[in-house]
Coordinates of C-alpha atoms in Angstrom, one line a residue:
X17 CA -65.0 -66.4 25.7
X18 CA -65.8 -63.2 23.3
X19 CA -69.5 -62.7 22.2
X20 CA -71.7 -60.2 21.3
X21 CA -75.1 -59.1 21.8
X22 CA -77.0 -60.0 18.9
X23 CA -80.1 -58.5 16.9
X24 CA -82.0 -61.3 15.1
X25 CA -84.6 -60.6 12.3
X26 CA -87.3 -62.7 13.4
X27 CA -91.4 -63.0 12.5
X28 CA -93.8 -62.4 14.9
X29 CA -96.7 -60.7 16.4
X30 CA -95.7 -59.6 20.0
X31 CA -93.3 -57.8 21.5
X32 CA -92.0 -59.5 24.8
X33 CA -89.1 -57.2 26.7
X34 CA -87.8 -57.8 29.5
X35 CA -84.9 -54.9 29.6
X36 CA -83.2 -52.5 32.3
X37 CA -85.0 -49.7 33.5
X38 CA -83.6 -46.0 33.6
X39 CA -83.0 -46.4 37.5
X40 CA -81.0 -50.1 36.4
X41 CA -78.6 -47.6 34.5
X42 CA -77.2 -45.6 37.8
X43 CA -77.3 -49.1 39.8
X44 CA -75.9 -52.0 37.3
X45 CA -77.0 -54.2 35.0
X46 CA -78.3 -57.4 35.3
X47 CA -76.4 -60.0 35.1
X48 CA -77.4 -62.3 32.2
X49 CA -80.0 -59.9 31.7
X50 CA -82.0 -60.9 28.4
X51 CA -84.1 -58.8 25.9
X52 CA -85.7 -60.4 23.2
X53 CA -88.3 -58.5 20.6
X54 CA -90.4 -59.9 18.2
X55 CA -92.5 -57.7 16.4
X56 CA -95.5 -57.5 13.9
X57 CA -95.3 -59.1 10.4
X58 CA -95.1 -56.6 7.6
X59 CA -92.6 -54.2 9.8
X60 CA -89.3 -54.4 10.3
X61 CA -88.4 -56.8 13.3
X62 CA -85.3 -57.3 15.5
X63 CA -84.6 -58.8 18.4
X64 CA -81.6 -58.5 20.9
X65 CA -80.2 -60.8 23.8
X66 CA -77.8 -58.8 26.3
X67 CA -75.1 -61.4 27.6
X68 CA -73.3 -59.9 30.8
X69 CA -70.3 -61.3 31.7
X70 CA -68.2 -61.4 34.8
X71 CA -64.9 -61.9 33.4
X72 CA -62.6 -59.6 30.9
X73 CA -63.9 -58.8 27.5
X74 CA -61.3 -60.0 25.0
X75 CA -61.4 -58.0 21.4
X76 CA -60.7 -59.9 18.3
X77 CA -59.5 -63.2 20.5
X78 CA -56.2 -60.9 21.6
X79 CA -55.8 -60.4 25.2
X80 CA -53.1 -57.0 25.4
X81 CA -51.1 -56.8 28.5
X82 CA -50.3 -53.2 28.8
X83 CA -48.1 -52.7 32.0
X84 CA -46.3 -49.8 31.7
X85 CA -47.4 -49.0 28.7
X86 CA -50.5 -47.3 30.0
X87 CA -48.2 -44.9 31.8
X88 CA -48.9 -46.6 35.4
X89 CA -52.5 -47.0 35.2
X90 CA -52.7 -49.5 38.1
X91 CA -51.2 -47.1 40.6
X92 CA -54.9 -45.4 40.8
X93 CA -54.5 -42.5 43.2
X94 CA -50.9 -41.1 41.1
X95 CA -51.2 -37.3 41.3
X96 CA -50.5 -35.9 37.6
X97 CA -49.6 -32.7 39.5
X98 CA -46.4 -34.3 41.1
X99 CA -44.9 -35.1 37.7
X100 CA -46.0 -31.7 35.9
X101 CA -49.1 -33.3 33.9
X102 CA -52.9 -31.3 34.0
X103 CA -56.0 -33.4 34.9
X104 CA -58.3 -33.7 32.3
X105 CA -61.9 -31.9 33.2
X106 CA -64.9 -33.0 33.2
X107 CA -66.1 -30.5 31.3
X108 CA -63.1 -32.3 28.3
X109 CA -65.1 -35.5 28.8
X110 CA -68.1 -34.8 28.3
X111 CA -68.2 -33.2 24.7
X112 CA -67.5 -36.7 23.9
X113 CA -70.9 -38.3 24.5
X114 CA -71.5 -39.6 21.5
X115 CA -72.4 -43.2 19.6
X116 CA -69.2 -42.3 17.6
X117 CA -67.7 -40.5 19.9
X118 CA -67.4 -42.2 23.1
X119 CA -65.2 -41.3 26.0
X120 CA -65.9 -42.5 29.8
X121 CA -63.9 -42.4 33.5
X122 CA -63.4 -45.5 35.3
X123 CA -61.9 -44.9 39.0
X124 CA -60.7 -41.3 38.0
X125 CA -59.2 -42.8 34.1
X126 CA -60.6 -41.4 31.1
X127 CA -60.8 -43.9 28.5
X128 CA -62.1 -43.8 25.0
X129 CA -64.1 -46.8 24.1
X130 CA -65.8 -45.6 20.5
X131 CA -64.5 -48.4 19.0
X132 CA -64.7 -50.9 21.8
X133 CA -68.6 -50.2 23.0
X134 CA -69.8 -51.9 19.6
X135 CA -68.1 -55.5 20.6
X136 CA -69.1 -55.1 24.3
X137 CA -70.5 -58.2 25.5
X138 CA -73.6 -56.7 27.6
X139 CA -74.4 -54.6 24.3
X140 CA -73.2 -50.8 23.4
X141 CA -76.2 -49.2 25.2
X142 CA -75.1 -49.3 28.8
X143 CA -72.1 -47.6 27.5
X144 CA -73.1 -45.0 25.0
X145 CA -76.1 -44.0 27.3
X146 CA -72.9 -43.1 29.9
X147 CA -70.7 -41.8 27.5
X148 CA -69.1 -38.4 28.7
X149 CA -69.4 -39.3 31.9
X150 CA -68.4 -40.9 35.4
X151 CA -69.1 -44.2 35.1
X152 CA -67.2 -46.1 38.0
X153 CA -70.5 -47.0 40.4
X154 CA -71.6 -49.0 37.2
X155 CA -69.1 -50.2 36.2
X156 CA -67.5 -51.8 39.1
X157 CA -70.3 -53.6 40.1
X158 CA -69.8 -55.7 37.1
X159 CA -66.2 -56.0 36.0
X160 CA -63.4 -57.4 37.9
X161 CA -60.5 -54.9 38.8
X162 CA -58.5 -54.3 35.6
X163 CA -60.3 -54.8 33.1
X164 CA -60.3 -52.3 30.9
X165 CA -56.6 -52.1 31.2
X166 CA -56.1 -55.5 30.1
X167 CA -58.0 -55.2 27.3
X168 CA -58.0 -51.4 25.7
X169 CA -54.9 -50.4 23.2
X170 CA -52.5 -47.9 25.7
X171 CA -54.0 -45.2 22.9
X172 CA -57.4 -46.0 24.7
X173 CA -56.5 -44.5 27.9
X174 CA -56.6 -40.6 27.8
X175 CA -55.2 -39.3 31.1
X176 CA -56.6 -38.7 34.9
X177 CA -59.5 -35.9 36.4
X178 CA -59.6 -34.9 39.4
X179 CA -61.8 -37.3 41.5
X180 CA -63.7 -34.1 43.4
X181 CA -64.7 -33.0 39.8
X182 CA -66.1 -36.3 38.8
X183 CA -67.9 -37.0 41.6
X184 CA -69.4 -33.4 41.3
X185 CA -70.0 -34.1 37.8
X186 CA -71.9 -37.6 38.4
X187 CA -74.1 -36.0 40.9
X188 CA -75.2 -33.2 38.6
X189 CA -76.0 -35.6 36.1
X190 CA -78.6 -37.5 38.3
X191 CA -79.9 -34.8 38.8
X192 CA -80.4 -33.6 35.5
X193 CA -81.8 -37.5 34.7
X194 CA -84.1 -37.0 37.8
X195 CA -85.7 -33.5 36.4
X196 CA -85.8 -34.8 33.2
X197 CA -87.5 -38.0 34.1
X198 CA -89.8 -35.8 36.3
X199 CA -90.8 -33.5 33.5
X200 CA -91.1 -36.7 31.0
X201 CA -93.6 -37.9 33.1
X202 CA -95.6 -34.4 33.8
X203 CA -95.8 -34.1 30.2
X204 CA -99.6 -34.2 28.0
X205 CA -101.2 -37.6 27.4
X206 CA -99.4 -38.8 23.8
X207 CA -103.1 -39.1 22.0
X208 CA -103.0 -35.3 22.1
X209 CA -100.1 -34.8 19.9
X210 CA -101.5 -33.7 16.7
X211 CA -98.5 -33.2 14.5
X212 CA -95.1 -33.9 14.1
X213 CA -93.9 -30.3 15.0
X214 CA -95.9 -30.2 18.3
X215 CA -93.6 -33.6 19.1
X216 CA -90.8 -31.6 18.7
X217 CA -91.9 -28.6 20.2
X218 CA -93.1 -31.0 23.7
X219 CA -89.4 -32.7 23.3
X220 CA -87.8 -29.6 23.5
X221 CA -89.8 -28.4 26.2
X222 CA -88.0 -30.6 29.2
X223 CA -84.7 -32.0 26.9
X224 CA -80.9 -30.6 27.7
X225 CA -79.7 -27.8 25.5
X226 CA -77.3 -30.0 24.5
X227 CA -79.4 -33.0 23.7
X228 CA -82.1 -30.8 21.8
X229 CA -79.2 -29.3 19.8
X230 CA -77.5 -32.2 18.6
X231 CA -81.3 -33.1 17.3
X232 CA -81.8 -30.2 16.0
X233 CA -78.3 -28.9 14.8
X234 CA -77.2 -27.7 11.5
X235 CA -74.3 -27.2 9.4
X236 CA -73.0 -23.5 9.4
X237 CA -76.0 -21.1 9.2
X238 CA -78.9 -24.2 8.7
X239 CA -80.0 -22.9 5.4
X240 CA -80.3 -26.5 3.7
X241 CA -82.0 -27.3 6.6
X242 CA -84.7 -24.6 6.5
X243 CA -84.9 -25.1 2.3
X244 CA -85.7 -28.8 3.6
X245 CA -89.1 -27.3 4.8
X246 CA -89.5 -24.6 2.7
X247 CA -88.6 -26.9 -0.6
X248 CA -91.9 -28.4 -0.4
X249 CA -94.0 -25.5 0.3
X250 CA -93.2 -24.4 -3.2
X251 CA -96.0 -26.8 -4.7
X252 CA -99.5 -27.5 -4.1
X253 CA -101.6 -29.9 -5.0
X254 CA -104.8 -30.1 -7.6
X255 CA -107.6 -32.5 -6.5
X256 CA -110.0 -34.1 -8.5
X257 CA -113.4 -34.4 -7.2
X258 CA -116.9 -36.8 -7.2
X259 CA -114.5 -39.8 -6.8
X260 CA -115.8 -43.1 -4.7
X261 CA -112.5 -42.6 -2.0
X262 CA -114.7 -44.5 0.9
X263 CA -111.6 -47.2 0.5
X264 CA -108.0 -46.3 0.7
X265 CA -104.6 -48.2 0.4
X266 CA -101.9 -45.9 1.4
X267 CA -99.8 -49.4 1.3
X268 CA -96.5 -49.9 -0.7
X269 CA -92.8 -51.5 -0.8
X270 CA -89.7 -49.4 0.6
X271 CA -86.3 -50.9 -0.3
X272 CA -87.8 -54.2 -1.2
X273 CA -89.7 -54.2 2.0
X274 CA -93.4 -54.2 2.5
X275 CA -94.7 -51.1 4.1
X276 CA -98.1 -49.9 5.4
X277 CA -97.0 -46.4 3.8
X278 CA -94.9 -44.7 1.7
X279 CA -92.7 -43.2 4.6
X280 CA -90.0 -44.9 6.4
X281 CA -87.6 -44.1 9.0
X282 CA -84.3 -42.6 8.2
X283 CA -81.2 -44.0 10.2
X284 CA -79.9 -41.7 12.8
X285 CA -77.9 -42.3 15.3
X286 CA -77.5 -41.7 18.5
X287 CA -81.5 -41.8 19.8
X288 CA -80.0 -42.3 23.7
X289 CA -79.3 -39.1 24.2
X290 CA -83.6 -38.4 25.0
X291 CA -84.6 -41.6 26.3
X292 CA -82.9 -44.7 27.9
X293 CA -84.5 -47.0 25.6
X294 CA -83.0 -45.1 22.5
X295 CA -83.6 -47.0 19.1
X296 CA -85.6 -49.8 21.2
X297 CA -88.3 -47.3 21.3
X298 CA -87.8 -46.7 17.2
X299 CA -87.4 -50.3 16.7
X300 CA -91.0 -51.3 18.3
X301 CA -93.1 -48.4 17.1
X302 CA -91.9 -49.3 13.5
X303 CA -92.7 -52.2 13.6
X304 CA -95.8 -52.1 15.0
X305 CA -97.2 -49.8 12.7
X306 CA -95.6 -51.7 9.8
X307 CA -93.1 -49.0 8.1
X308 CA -89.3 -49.6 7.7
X309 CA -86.3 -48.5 10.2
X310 CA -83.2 -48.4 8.8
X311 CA -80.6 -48.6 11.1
X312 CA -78.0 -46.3 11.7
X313 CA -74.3 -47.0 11.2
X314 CA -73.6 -45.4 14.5
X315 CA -76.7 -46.4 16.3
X316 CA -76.2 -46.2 20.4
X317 CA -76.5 -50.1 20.7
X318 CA -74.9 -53.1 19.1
X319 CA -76.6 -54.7 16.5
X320 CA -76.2 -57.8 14.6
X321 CA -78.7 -59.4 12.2
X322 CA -79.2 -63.0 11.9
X323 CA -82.7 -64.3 10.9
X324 CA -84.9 -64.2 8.3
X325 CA -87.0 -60.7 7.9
X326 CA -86.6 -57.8 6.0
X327 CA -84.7 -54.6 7.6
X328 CA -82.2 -51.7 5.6
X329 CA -79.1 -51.1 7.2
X330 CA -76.7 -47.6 6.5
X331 CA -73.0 -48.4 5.7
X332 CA -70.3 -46.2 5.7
X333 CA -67.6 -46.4 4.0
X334 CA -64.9 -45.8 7.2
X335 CA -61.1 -45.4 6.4
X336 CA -60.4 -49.1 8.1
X337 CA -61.8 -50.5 5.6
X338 CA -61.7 -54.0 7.1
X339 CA -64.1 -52.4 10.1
X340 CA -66.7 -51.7 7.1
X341 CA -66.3 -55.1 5.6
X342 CA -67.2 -56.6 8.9
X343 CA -70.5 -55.0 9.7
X344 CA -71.4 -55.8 6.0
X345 CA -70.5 -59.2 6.0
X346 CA -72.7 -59.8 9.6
X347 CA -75.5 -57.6 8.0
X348 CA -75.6 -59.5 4.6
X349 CA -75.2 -62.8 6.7
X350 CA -78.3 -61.7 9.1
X351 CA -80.6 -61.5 6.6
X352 CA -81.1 -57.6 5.7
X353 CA -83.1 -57.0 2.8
X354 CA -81.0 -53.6 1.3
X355 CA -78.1 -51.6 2.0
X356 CA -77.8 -47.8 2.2
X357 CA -74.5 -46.4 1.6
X358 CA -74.1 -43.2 2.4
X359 CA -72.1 -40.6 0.7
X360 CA -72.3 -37.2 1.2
X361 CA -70.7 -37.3 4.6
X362 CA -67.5 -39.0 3.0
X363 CA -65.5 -35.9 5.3
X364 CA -66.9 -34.7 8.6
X365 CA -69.5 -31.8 9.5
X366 CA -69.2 -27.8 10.8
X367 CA -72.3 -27.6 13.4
X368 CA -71.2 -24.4 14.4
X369 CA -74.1 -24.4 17.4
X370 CA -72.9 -28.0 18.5
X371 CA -69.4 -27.1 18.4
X372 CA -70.2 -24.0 20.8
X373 CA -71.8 -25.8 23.2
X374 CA -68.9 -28.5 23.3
X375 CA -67.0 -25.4 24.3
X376 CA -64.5 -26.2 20.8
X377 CA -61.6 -24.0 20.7
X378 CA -60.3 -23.3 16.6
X379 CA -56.8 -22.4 16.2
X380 CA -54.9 -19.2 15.9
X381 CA -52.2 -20.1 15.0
X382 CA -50.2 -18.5 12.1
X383 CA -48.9 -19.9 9.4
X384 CA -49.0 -19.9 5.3
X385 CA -50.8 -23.5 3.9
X386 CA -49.6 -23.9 0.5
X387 CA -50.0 -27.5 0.2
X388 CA -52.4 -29.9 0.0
X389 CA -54.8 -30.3 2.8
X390 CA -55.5 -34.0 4.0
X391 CA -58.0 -35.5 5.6
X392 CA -57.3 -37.7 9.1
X393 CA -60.9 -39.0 10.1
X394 CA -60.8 -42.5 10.5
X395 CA -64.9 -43.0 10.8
X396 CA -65.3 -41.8 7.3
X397 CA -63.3 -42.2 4.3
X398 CA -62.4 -39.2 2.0
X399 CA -61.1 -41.2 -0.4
X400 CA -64.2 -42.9 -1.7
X401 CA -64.9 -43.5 -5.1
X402 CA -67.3 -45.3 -7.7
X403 CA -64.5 -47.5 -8.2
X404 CA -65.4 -48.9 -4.6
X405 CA -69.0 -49.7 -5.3
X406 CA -67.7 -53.2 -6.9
X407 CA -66.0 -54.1 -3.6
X408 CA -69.1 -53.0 -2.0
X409 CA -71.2 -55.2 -4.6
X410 CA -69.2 -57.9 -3.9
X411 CA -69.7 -58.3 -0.7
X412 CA -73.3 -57.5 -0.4
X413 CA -73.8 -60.8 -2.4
X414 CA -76.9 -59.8 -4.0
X415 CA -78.6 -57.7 -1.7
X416 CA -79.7 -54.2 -3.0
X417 CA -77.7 -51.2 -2.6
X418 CA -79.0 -47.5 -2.4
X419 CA -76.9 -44.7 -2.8
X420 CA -78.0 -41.2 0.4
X421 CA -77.1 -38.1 0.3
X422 CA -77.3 -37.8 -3.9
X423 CA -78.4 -34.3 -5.2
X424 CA -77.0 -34.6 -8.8
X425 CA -78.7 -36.2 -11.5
X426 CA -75.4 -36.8 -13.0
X427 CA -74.7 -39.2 -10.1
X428 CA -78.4 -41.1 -10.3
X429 CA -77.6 -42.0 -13.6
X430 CA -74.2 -43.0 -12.9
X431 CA -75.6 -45.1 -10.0
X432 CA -78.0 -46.6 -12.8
X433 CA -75.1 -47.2 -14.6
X434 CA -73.4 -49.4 -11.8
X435 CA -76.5 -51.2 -11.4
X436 CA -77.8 -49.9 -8.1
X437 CA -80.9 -50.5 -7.2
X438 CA -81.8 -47.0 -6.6
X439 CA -81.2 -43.6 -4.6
X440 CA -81.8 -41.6 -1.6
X441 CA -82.4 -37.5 -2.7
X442 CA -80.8 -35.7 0.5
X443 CA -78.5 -33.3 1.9
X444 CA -78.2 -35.0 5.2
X445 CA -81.0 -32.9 6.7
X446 CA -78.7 -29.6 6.1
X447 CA -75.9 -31.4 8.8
X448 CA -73.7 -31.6 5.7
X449 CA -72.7 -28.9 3.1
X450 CA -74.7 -26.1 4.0
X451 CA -76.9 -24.5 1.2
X452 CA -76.7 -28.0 -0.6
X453 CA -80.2 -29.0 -3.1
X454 CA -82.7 -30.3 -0.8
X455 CA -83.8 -33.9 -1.7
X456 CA -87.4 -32.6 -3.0
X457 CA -85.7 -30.0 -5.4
X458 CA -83.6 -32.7 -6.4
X459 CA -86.9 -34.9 -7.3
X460 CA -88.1 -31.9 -9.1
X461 CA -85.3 -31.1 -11.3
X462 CA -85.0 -35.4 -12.0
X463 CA -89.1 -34.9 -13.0
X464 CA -88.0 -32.2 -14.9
X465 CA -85.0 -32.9 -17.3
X466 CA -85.3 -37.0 -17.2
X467 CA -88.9 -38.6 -15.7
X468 CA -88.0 -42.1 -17.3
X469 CA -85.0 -41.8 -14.7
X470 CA -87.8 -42.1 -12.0
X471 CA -88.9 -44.7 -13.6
X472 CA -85.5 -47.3 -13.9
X473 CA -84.6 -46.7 -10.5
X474 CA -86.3 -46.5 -7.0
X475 CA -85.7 -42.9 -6.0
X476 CA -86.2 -41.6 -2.4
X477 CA -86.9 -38.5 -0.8
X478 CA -84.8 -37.6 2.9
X479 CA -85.5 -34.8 4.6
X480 CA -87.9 -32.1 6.0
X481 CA -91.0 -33.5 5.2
X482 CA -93.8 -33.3 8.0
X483 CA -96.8 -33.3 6.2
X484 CA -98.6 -36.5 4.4
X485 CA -99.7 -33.9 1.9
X486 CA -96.1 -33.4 1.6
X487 CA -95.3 -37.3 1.0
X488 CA -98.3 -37.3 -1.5
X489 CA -96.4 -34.3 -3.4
X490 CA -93.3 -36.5 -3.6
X491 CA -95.0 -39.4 -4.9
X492 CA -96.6 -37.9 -7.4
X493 CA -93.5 -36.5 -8.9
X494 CA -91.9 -40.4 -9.6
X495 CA -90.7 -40.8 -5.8
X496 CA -91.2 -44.1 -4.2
X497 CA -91.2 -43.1 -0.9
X498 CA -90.0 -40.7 2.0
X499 CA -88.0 -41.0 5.1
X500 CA -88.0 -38.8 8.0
X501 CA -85.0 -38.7 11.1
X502 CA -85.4 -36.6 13.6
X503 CA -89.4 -36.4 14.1
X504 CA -88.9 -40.1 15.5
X505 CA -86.0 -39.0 17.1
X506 CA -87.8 -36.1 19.0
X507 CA -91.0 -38.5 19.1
X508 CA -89.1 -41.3 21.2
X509 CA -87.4 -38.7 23.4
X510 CA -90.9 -37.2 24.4
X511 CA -92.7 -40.5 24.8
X512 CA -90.6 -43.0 23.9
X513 CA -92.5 -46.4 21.8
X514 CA -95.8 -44.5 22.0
X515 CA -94.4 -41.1 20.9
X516 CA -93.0 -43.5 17.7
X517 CA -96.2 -44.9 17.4
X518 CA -98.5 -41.8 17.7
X519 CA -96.1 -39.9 15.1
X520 CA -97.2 -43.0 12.4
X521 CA -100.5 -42.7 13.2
X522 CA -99.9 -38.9 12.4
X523 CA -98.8 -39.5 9.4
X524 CA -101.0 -42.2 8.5
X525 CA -104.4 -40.1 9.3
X526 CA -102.6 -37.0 7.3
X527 CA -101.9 -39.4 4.2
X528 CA -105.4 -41.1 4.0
X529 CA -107.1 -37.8 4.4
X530 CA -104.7 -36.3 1.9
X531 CA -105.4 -39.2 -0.6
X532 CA -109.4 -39.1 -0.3
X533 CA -109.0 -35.0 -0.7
X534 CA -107.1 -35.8 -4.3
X535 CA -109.4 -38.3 -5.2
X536 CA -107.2 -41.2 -5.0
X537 CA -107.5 -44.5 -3.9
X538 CA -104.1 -46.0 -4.6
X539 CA -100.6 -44.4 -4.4
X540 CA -99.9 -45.6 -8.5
X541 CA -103.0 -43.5 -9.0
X542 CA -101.0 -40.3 -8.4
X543 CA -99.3 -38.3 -11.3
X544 CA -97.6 -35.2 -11.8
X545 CA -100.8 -33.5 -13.0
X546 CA -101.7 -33.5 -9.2
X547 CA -98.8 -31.0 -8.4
X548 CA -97.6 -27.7 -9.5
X549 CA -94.7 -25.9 -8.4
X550 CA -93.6 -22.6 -8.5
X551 CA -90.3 -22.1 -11.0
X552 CA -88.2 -20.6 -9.8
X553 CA -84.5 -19.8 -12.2
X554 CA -81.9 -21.1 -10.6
X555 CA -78.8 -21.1 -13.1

């Protein structure tokens, strides 16, 4: 009875959709609605069939009966007031709108279904893209009476809110989907973007303040995330002129995969938030253009892969580690071509803006800590090691593993050392530790103290790049390639598959240019000679 909507690696050279529109989302889904891509060889290509069901959703084959133990949840209209408890608000709810952080209200219940959107039959999207929200009109039109109920742990179900306050809250949210939509559509032809910061600046014209800062946000003050710019500003190029550059190949291989440039996109999660389509819209420009995606860990919808062409998928290493054993097992078994397990966000984050708008309260509370402090987040795992890399090994049967979020050249050669096949230079785009290396610094000081280290493994740069003549710059110093985030993220949320596509093209035009400029005609043809950087004294 339990099955899941799949995302199959398949080769191609169209893309056929048929999938539910924005409006669909406020009046249900289709039933049996089905969405199958198929994309353009050389790119990375997935395909995903939505199964609606009309009965309950069983997880794991166990069917719970909870009763009572859901604290009367089929007596719907009990008052928490006549027994002393406090509605939950809206306001509560909806700081939890997130891919991994997923709560929603069903007939005036809050549940959280984080863990359950991923194995939801008619795929996670319908329910991420209402996370934090009022979701009964939807969801009864689809769902027989009871069902979450009879199928969420009692730890699933949260508490009441007030049914006023919801309904007040659902109807400010159409109406915040109806001006966006409105602006979306009011917005400059796509063909006149001419750079990846004008994308943003367009996105961020018509988003939510809460949607641009979630894009946008920062650890603490955002200094690693302005160094991420800044880092490569520090170097310029030196050309070399009356070269024949009337031919250029700007084409390479990115994990293993072939690429039509040296760029890829970085997995990030959570691209609903600005568009209804979400990753779709990543999905199809990549691979229509022919650069990688990898795919986030905590993308908004359900992926599996099952087929035969090449795509990078980001593990983390979650406390359950049964849960992370799963999605490795289905994305060894569907075909993927690498693995990137990420690292550097082994404990969680301190967006101070995010956590402002969420309206997060800290504690005040006195009291002298003398002991240990632990860490209780079940998503990621504080107590990873190198000693789980030969787990990880083992069950990635083969397929390559590259280690993101690595600043250290300590910990590349260590990662040489375990026989990875290579590493991602990043500091999470500054969401992590604040004032941590940037990823191009890190390239630099590799160059510096141990180039032949560039050499025996396939090193990466992440983060803050927006130029080609900034990819060319990482290149040239022993990188293989460099991925980007949240320009596709801001690209899809203005314009959706075109905004995707238009930001390659962006970067394809800036890298050919670039290349002719040098006096290159191949990426192996540039060399550290090309680039010099100031030196700055840092210890």
């Amino acid at each position: 009875m339990f099955r899941r909507a799949v995302f199959r690696t398949l080769r191609g050279s169209e893309t056929v959709i048929r999938h539910p529109s924005s409006a669909s989302h406020s009046r249900g889904m289709n039933h049996g609605g089905r969405l199958l891509l198929t994309m353009s060889a050389g790119g990375v290509i997935l395909g995903t069939t939505y199964l609606h069901m009309q009965w309950p959703v069983h997880l794991d084959g166990e069917l719970r009966k909870q009763g009572d133990q859901h604290r009367d949840l089929h007596d719907g209209g009990r008052d928490p007031k006549a027994s002393g408890e406090e509605y939950i608000t809206m306001q509560e709810v909806g700081r939890h709108n997130l891919a991994h952080d997923a709560w929603v209200v069903v007939e005036g219940k809050v549940f959280d279904v984080t863990k359950f959107h991923m194995h939801h039959p008619g795929g996670s999207q319908v329910i991420v893209a209402n996370a934090g929200r009022d979701m009964t009109e939807l969801f009864k039109s689809i769902h027989p009476p009871k069902t979450l109920e009879s199928n969420l742990p009692p730890e699933s179900f949260k508490g009441l809110v007030n049914a006023t306050a919801a309904a007040a809250s659902l109807e400010a949210y159409r109406a915040e989907q109806e001006r966006v939509e409105r602006e979306r559509d009011a917005l400059p032809d796509v063909e006149t973007m001419l750079g990846l910061d004008e994308m943003q600046e367009t996105a961020e014209s018509f988003l939510s303040p809460r949607v641009a800062d979630y894009y946008r946000s920062s650890s603490l003050d955002g200094i690693s995330t302005s160094d991420n710019r800044s880092s490569f500003r520090k170097c310029r190029l030196l050309p070399r002129v009356m070269r024949d550059v009337s031919a250029v190949s700007p084409q390479t291989t990115i994990f293993g995969v072939p690429s039509a440039l040296p760029i890829y996109v970085s997995p990030a999660s959570n691209a609903l938030l600005g568009h209804p389509d979400g990753e779709l819209n990543i999905t199809r420009g990549a691979a229509k253009t022919g650069i990688v995606q990898g795919i986030s860990a905590a993308a908004s919808m359900n992926e599996e892969m099952n087929g035969n062409m090449g795509m990078v998928y980001q593990v983390y290493l979650e406390y359950d580690r049964s849960r992370t054993e799963e999605r490795v097992r289905e994305a060894v078994e569907g075909g993927v071509q690498a693995l990137i397990l990420t690292v550097d966000s082994n404990v969680g984050d301190h967006r101070q803006s995010t956590e402002k708008l969420k309206g997060t309260r800290g504690s005040a509370e006195p009291g002298i800590k003398m002991g240990s402090f632990t860490d209780t987040s079940q998503y990621h795992d504080a107590r990873q090691n190198w000693d789980d890399l030969a787990w990880l090994k083992g069950l990635a049967q083969g397929v390559p593993i590259y280690l993101k979020g690595v600043c250290h050249i300590d910990d590349v050669r260590i990662a040489k050392e375990y026989g990875l096949a290579g590493c991602i230079l990043s500091n999470h785009g500054g969401r992590q530790l604040d004032r941590a290396r940037t990823g191009f610094d890190s390239l630099r000081g590799i160059h510096a103290e141990d180039p032949q280290l560039l050499k025996d493994l396939e090193i990466y740069v992440d983060g803050g790049c927006r130029r080609g003549s900034e990819v060319l710059q990482a290149i040239a110093l022993g990188a293989r390639g460099v991925g980007s985030g949240r320009p596709f993220l801001w690209a899809q949320a203005a314009y959706g598959e075109k905004g995707v596509i238009r930001a390659v093209r962006i970067m394809e035009s800036e890298i050919v240019t670039a290349m002719r400029l040098l006096g290159v005609t191949r990426l192996d043809q540039l060399h550290p000679g090309m680039v010099e950087c100031l030196q700055e004294v840092w210890k």
